[in-house]
Coordinates of C-alpha atoms in Angstrom, one line a residue:
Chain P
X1 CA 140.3 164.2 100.1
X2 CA 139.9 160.5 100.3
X3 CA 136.1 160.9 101.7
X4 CA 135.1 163.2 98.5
X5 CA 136.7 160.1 96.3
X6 CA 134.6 157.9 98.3
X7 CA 131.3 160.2 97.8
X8 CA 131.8 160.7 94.2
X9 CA 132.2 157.3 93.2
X10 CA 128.9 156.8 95.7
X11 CA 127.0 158.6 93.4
X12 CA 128.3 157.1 90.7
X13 CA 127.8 153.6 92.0
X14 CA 124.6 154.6 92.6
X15 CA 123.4 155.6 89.6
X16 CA 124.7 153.1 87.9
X17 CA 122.1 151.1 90.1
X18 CA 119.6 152.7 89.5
X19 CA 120.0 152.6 85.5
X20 CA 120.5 148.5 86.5
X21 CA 117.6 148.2 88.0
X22 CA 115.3 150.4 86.0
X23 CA 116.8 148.2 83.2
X24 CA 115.5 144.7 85.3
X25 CA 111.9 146.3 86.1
X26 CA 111.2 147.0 82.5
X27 CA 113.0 143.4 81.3
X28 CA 110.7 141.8 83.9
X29 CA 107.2 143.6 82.8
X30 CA 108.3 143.0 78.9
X31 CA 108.7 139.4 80.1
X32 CA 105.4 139.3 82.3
X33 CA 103.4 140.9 79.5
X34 CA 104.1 138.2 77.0
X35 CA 103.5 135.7 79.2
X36 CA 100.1 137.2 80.0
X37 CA 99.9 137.5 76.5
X38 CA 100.5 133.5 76.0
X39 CA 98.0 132.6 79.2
X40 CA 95.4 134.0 76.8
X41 CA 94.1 136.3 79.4
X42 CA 89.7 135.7 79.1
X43 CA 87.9 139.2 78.8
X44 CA 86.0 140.1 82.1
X45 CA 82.6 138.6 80.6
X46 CA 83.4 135.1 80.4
X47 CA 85.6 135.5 83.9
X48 CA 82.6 136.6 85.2
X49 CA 80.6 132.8 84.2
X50 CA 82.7 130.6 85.4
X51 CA 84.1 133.0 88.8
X52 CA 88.0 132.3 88.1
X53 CA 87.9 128.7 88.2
X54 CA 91.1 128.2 87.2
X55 CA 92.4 129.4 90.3
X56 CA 93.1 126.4 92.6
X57 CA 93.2 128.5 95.3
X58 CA 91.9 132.2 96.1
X59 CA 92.1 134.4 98.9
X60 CA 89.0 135.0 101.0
X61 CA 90.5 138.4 102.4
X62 CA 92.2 140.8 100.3
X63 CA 93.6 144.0 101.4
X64 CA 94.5 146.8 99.8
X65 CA 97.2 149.6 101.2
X66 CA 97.2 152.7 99.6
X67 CA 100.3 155.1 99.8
X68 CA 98.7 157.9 97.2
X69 CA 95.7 159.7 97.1
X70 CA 93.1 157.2 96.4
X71 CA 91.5 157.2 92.9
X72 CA 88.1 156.3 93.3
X73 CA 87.4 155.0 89.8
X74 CA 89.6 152.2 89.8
X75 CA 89.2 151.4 93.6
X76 CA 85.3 150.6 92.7
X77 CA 86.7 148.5 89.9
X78 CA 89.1 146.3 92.6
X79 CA 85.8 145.7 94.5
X80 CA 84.2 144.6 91.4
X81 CA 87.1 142.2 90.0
X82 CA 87.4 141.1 94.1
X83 CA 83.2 140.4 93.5
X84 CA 83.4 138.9 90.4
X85 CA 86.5 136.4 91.3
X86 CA 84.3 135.3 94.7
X87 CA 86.5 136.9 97.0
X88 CA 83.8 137.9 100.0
X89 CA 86.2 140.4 102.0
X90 CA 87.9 143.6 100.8
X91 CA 89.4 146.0 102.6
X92 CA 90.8 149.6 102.0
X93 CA 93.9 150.4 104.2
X94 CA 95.2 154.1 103.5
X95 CA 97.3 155.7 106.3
X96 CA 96.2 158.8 106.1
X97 CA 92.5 158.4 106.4
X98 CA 91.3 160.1 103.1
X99 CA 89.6 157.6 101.9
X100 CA 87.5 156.9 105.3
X101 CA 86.6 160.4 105.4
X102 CA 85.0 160.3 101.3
X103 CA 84.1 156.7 101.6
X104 CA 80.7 158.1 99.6
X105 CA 82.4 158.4 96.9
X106 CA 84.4 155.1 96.7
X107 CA 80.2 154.2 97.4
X108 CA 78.6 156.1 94.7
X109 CA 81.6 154.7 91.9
X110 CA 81.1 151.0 93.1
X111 CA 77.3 151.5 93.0
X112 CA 77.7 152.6 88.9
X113 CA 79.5 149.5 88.4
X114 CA 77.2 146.9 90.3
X115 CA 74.5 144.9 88.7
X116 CA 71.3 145.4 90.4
X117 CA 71.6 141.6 92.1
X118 CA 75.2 142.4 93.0
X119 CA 74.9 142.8 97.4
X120 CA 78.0 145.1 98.4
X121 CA 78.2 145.0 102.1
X122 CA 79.9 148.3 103.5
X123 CA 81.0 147.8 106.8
X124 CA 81.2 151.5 108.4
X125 CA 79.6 152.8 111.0
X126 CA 76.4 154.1 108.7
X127 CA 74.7 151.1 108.1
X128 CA 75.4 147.4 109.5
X129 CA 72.8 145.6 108.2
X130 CA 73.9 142.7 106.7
X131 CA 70.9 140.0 106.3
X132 CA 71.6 136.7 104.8
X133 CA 69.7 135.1 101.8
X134 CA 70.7 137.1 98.9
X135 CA 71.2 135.3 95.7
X136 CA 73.3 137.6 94.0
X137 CA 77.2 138.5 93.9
X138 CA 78.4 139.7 96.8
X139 CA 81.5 141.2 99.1
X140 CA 82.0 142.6 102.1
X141 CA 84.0 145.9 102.3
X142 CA 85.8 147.6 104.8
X143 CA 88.2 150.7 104.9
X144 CA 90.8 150.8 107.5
X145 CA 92.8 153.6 108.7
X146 CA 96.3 154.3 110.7
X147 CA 93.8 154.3 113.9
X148 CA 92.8 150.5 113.5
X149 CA 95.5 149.1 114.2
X150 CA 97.9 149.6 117.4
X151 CA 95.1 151.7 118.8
X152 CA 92.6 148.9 118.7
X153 CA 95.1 146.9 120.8
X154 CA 95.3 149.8 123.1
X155 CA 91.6 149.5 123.5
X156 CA 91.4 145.9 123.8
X157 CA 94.4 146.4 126.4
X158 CA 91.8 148.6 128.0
X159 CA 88.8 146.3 127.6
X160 CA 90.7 143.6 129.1
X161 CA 91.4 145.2 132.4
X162 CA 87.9 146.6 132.7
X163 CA 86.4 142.9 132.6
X164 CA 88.9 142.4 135.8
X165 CA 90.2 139.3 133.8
X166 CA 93.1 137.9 135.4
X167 CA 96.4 138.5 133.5
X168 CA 97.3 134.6 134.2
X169 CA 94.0 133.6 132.2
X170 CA 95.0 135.7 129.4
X171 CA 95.9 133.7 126.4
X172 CA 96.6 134.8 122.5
X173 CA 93.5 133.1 121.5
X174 CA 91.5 135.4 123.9
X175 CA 93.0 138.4 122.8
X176 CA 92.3 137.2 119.3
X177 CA 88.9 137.2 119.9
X178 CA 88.7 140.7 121.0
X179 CA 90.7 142.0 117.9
X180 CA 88.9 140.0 115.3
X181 CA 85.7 141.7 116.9
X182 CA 87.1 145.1 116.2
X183 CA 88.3 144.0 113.0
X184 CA 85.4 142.3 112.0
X185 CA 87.3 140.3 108.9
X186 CA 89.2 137.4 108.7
X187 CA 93.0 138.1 108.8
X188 CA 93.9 138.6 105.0
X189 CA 95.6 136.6 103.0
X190 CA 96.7 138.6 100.5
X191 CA 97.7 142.4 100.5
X192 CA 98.6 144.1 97.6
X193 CA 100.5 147.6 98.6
X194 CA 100.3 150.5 95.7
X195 CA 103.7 152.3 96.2
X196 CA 106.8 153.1 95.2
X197 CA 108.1 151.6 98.7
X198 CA 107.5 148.2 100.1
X199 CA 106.0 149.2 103.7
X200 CA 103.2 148.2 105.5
X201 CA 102.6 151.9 106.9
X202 CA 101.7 151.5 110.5
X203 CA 98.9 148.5 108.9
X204 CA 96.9 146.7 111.8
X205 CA 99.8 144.6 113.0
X206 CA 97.8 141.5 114.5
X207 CA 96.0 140.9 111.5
X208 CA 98.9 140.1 109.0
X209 CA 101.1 137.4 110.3
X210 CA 100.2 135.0 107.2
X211 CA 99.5 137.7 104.5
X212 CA 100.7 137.5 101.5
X213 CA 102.6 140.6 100.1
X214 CA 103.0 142.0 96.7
X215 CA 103.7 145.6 95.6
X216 CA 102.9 147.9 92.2
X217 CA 104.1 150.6 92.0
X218 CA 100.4 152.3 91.6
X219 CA 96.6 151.8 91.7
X220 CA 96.1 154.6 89.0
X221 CA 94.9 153.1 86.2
X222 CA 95.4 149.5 87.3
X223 CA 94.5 146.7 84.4
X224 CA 92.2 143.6 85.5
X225 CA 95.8 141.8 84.1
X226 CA 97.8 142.7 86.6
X227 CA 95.1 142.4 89.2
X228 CA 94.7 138.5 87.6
X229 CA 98.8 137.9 88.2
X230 CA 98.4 138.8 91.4
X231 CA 96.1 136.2 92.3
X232 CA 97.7 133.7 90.3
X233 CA 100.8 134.2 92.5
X234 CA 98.8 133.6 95.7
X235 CA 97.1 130.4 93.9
X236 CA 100.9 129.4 93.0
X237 CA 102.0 129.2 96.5
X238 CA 101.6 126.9 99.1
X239 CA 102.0 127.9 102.8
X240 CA 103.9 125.7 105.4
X241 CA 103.2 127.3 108.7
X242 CA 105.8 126.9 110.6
X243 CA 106.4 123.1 109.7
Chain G
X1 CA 132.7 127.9 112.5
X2 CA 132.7 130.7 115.5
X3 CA 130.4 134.4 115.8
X4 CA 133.0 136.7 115.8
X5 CA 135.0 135.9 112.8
X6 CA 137.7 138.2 111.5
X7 CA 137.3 140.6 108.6
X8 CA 136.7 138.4 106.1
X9 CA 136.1 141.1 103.4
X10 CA 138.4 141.5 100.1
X11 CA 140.3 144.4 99.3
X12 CA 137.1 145.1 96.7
X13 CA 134.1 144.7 99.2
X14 CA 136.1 146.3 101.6
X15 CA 135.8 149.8 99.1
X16 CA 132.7 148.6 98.0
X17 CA 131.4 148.7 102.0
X18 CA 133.5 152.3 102.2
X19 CA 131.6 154.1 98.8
X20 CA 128.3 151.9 100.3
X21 CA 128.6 154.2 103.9
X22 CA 128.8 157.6 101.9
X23 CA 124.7 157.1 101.4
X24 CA 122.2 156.1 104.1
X25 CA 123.3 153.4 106.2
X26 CA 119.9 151.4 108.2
X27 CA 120.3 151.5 112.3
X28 CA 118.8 148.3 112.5
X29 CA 118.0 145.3 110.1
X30 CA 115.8 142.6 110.4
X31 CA 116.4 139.1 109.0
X32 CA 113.9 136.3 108.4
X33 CA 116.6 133.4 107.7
X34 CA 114.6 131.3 105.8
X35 CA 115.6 128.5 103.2
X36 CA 118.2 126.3 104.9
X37 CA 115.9 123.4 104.5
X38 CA 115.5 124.0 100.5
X39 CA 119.1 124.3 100.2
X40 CA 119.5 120.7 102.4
X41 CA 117.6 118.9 99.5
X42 CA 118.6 121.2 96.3
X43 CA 122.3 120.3 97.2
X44 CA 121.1 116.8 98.8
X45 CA 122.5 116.7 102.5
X46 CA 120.5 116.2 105.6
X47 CA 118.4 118.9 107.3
X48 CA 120.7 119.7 109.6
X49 CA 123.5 120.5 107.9
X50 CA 121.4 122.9 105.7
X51 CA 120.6 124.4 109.4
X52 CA 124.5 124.4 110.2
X53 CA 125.4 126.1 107.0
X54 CA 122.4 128.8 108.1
X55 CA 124.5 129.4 111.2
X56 CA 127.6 129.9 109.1
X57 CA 126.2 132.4 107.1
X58 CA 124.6 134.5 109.9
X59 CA 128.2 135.0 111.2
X60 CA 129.3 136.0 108.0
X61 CA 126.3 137.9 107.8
X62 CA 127.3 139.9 111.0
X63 CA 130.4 140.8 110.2
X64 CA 129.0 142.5 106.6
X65 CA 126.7 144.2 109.1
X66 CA 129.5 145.2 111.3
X67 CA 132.0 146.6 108.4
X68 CA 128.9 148.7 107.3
X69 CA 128.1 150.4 110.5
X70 CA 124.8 149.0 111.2
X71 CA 124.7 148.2 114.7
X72 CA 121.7 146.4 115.4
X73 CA 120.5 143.2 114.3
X74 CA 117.1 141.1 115.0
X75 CA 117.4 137.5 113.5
X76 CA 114.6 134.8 113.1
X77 CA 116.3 131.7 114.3
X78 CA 113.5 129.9 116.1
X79 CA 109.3 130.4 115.7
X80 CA 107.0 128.9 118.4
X81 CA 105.4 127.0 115.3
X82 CA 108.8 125.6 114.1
X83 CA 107.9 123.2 118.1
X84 CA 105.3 121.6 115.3
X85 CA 108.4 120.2 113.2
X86 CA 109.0 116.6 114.0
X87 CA 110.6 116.0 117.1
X88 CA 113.9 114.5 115.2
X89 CA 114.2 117.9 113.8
X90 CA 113.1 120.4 116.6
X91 CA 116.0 118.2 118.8
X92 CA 118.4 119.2 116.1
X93 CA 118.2 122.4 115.7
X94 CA 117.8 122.5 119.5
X95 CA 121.5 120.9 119.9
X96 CA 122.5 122.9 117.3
X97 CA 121.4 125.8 119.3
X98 CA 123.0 125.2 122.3
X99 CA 126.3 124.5 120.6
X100 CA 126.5 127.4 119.4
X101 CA 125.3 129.1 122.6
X102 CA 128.0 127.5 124.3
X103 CA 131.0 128.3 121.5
X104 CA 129.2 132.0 122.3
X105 CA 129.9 131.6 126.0
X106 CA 133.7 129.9 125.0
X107 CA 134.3 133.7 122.9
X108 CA 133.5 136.0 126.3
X109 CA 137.0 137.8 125.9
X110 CA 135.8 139.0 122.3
X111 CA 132.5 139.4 122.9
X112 CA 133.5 141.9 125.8
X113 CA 136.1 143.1 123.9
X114 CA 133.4 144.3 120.7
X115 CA 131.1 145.2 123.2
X116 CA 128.5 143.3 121.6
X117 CA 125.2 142.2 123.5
X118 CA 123.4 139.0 123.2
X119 CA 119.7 139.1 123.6
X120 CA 117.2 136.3 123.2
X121 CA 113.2 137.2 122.9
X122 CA 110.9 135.1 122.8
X123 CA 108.9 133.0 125.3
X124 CA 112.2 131.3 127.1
X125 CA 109.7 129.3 129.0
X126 CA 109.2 127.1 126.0
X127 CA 112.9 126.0 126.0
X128 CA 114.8 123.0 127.9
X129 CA 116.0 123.6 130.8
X130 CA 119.8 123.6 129.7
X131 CA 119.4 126.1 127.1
X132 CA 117.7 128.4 129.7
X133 CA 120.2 128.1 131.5
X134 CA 123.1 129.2 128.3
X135 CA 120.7 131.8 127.1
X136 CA 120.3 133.4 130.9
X137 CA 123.9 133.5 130.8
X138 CA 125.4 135.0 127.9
X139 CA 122.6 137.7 128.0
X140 CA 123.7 138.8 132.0
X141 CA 127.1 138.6 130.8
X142 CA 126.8 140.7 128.1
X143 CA 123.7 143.3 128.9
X144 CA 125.8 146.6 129.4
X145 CA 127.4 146.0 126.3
X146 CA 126.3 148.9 124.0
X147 CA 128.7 149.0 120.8
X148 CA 126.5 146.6 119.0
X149 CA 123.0 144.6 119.7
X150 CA 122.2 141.3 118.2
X151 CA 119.0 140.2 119.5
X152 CA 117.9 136.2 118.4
X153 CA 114.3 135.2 118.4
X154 CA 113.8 132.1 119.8
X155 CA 110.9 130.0 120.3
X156 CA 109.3 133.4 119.4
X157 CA 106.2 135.0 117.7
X158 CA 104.6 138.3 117.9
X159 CA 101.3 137.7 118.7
X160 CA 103.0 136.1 121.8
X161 CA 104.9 138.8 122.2
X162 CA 101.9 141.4 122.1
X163 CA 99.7 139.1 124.2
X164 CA 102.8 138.7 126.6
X165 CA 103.3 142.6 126.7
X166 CA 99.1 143.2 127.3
X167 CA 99.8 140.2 130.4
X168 CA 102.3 142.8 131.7
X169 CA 100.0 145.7 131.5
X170 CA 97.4 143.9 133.2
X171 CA 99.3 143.0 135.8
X172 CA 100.6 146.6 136.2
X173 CA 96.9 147.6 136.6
X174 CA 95.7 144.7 139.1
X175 CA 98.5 145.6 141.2
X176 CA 98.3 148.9 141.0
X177 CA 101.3 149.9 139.5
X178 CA 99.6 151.9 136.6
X179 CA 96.5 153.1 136.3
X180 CA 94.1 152.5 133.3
X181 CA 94.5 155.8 131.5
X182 CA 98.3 155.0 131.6
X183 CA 97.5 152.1 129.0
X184 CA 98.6 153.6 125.3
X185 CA 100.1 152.2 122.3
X186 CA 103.6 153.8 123.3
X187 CA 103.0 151.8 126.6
X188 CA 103.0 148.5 125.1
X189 CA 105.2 149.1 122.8
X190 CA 107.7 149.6 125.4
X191 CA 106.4 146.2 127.5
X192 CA 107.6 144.2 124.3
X193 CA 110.4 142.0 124.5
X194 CA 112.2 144.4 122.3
X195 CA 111.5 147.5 121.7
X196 CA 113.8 149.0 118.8
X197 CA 112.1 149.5 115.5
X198 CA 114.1 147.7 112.3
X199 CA 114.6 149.9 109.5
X200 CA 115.3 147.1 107.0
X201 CA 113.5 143.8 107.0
X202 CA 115.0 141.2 104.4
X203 CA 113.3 137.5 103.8
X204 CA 115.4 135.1 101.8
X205 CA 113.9 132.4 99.8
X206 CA 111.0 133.8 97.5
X207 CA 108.7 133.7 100.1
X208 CA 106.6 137.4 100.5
X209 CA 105.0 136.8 104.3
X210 CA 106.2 138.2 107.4
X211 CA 105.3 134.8 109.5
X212 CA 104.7 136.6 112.6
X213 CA 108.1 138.5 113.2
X214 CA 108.1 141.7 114.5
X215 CA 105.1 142.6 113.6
X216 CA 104.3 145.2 115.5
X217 CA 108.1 146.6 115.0
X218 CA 108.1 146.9 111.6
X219 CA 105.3 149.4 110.6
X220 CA 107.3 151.8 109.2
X221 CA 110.4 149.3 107.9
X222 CA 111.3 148.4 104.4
X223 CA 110.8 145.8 103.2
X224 CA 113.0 143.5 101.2
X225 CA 112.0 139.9 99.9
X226 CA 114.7 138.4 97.9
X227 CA 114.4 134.7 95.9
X228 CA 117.6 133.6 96.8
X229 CA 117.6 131.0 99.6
X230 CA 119.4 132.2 103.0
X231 CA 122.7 129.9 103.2
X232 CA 123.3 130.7 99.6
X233 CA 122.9 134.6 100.2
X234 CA 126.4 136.2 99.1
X235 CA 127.8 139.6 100.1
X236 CA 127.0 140.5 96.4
X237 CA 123.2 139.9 97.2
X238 CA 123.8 141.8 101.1
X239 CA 125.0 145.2 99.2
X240 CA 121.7 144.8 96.7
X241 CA 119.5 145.0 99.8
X242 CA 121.4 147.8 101.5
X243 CA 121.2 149.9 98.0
X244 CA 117.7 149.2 97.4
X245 CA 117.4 150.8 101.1
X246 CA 119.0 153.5 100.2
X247 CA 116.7 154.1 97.3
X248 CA 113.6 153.9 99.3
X249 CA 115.1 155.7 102.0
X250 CA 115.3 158.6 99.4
X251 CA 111.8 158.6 98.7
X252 CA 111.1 158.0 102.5
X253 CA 111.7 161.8 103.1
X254 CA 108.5 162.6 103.7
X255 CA 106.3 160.0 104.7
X256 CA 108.8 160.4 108.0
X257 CA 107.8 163.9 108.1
X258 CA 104.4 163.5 107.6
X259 CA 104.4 160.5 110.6
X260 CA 106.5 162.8 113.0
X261 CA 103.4 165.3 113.5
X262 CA 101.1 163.3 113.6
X263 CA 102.4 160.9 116.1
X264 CA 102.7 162.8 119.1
X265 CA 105.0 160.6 121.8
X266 CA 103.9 161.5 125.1
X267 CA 106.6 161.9 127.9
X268 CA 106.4 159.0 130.2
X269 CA 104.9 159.8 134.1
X270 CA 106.6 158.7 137.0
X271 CA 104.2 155.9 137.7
X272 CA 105.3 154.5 134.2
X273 CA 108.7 154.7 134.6
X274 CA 108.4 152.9 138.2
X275 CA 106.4 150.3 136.5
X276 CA 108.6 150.2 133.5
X277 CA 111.6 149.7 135.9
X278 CA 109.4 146.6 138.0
X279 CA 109.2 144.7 134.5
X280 CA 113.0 145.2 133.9
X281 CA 114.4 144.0 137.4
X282 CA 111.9 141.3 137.0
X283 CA 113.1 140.1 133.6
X284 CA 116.5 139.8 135.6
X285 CA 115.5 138.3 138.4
X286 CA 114.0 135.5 135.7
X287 CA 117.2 135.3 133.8
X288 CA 119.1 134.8 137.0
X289 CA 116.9 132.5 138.4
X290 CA 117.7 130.3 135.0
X291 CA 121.2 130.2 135.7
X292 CA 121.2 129.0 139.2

């Protein structure tokens, strides 16, 4: 008797939790929106002169995890904000490897979108042919799947004891060196996940020790505004590592 | 103030904690106890005490966890970048350390009588010798307790732990304890100091990186990042994170699903459970070679 008590006011309580904090989320985007609204947020054109200068700081690595199917259209328009704000790396993290296997189309959208001087590097197994010298816009992209992560420290485990390196000479730095290889990118410092939960989903585990974190709820239909606060939070915050 | 402090709960919270248990309760929580520094200079007292008043409210912490049913607990308490501090405050929080270590070893009777066990990762190696010696033997005293787990990382970070875990495998194979094909993901997972997934992580203190904790542990956790700073986290602010898991853990449901068929956890062989066991006895014969 007492335990049905107890599991009727649970649901209760519950709900009532869930009203409270629908309540906060839409207080806190009524408040963020007029604040964006007061920052005077410049159209995409003139962001595009001046490459975000306002930003005191940007990330040179931003990752993106991807809990939904992926929507191609606005992914190509992440890797041109990422282009046009001077970030050279972005990467594409979805666990479920949908997006790896129709990576020609995330290709074909961003190519739509490019100027003709814009240089889009695609780091996939295609084409690596990334010469030097161009003069134009340009980023690096990658897409990452559930394999690249705990698996590539299997291999590297693997490549390790092939080279008959002694396990005394083995330090972190040297098994960084073999996972940046296999990564290819610097370790991001910001990753924006699009879900409804705040997870990493099994991402590359080495990589992300200093990352940044942030979560919407979606990347369907995302606004270059909420892309923008994003990166003003990272340029907000200062990092103390360890000290 | 000692770890094993009576209930401390209120008639209220005490209901509260009952209704809270009717939904999902997490097996095991992670906690990045960060902000006892801010705290020191928002209220204006030294460092330490900011530390000290960290300590307090990990006790408190673990009895919340206790009245809730969650039985294990992995807490941040030292990183191997924290050694970069300045020595005035790495020696404080070291003494602060091994006082509490030693108030630890003073509490045996309830310790034993809980059943809790006391585990330190990290790379022990890093630490003076005296606090070797009070880490080595609380966790011998209480390592066949099984009612509840707190492990405390000290003088810890992941990448250490990984590359400490792929020193082990290597080892394995030069001495031909395991053979290369034996070396998997599951493998090294299970050569890391701990090897118990959290299903919650919480950071106090506004700030949204992971800092090299668990890193490898917490691919599938939720995660929970929370403004307030950690010696000002209330019970109030405790049953906010547990409902918020409870939400997610909702809409879990089938990401779980999807991740049980796809990950397909191979028995262990003989040979890795012989090598498994070498690491084990030898992680004993360490700890008792620190107490001697």
């Amino acid at each position: 008797m007492y335990r049905i008590l107890n599991k009727i006011v649970y649901v209760a309580f519950y709900y009532v939790y869930i009203f409270f904090e629908f309540l906060y989320d839409k207080s806190k985007s009524v408040k963020e929106h007029f604040s964006s609204l007061k920052r005077n947020i410049t159209p995409l054109v003139t962001v595009e002169k001046n490459g975000f200068q306002n930003l005191t700081k940007r990330p040179n690595h931003i990752t993106f995890i991807i809990d939904e199917s992926p929507s191609y259209v606005d992914l190509a328009n992440l890797v041109i904000w990422c282009m046009t704000a001077r970030i050279s790396f972005v990467s594409f993290y979805d666990h479920r490897g949908i997006l790896k296997k129709h990576e020609e189309k995330l290709e074909q959208e961003v190519n739509k979108r490019k100027q003709t001087t814009d240089h889009i590097f695609w780091h996939n197994n295609r084409n690596s042919d990334f010469k030097n010298g161009f003069s134009g816009r340009k980023v690096h992209v990658k897409i990452l799947t559930g394999e690249d992560g705990k698996k590539n420290v299997q291999s590297v485990c693997k490549q390790i004891i092939s080279k008959n390196k002694p396990y005394s000479e083995i330090t972190i730095d040297y098994v960084n060196e073999y996972l940046r290889e296999q990564y290819e990118f610097p370790d991001p410092d910001v990753g924006i996940i699009f879900s409804k939960i705040f997870m990493l989903f099994n991402y590359p585990p080495w990589q992300i020790r200093l990352t940044e974190f942030h979560r919407l709820k979606s990347h369907y239909n995302i606004s270059f505004n909420d892309f923008v606060d994003v990166l003003i939070k990272f340029s907000k915050c200062n990092q103390r590592i360890g000290t | 103030m000692s770890w094993i402090t009576e209930n401390s709960l209120d008639i209220f919270q005490r209901f509260v904690v009952n209704v809270l248990k009717c939904g999902p309760i997490p097996k095991h929580v992670g906690i990045i106890m960060d902000g006892n520094r801010r705290y020191a200079k928002k209220v204006n007292v030294e460092k330490y005490i900011g530390h000290s008043k960290g300590f307090d409210k990990l006790s408190e912490a673990l009895v919340w966890c206790k009245e809730l049913g969650i039985k294990e607990v992995t807490v941040y308490a030292f990183s191997i970048e924290n050694f970069k501090r300045t020595p005035k405050e790495v020696d404080e929080l070291m003494n602060l350390a091994i006082e509490k270590f030693e108030k630890l070893l003073e509490e045996e009777d309830k310790l034993m009588a809980e059943g809790i066990c006391v585990r330190v990762i990290g790379n022990m190696k890093l630490l003076r010798e005296d606090f070797q010696k009070l880490i080595a033997k609380a966790m011998l005293l209480t390592k066949d307790n099984t009612n509840s787990i707190l492990n405390i990382a000290f003088a810890y970070t992941s990448r250490e732990e990984i590359t400490s875990a792929i020193k082990n495998i290597v080892k394995g194979v030069e001495e031909q304890h395991i053979s290369l094909d034996d070396v998997t993901d599951a493998l090294i997972s299970q050569c890391l100091y701990t090897n118990s997934n959290p299903d919650l992580l919480l950071r106090t203190s506004g700030e949204v990186r992971i800092s090299d904790f668990l890193l490898w542990q917490i691919s599938h956790s939720v995660i929970y990042f929370t403004d307030v700073l950690w010696p000002e986290f209330s019970f109030w602010n405790f049953i906010l994170c547990i409902l918020k898991y409870q939400k997610c853990y909702y809409q879990i449901g089938d990401i779980r699903k999807n991740e049980n068929s796809t990950f397909h956890y191979r028995g262990n062989n003989e040979r890795i459970e012989n090598f498994l066991s070498i690491l084990k006895q030898n992680e004993l014969a360490t700890l008792q070679s620190f107490c001697q």
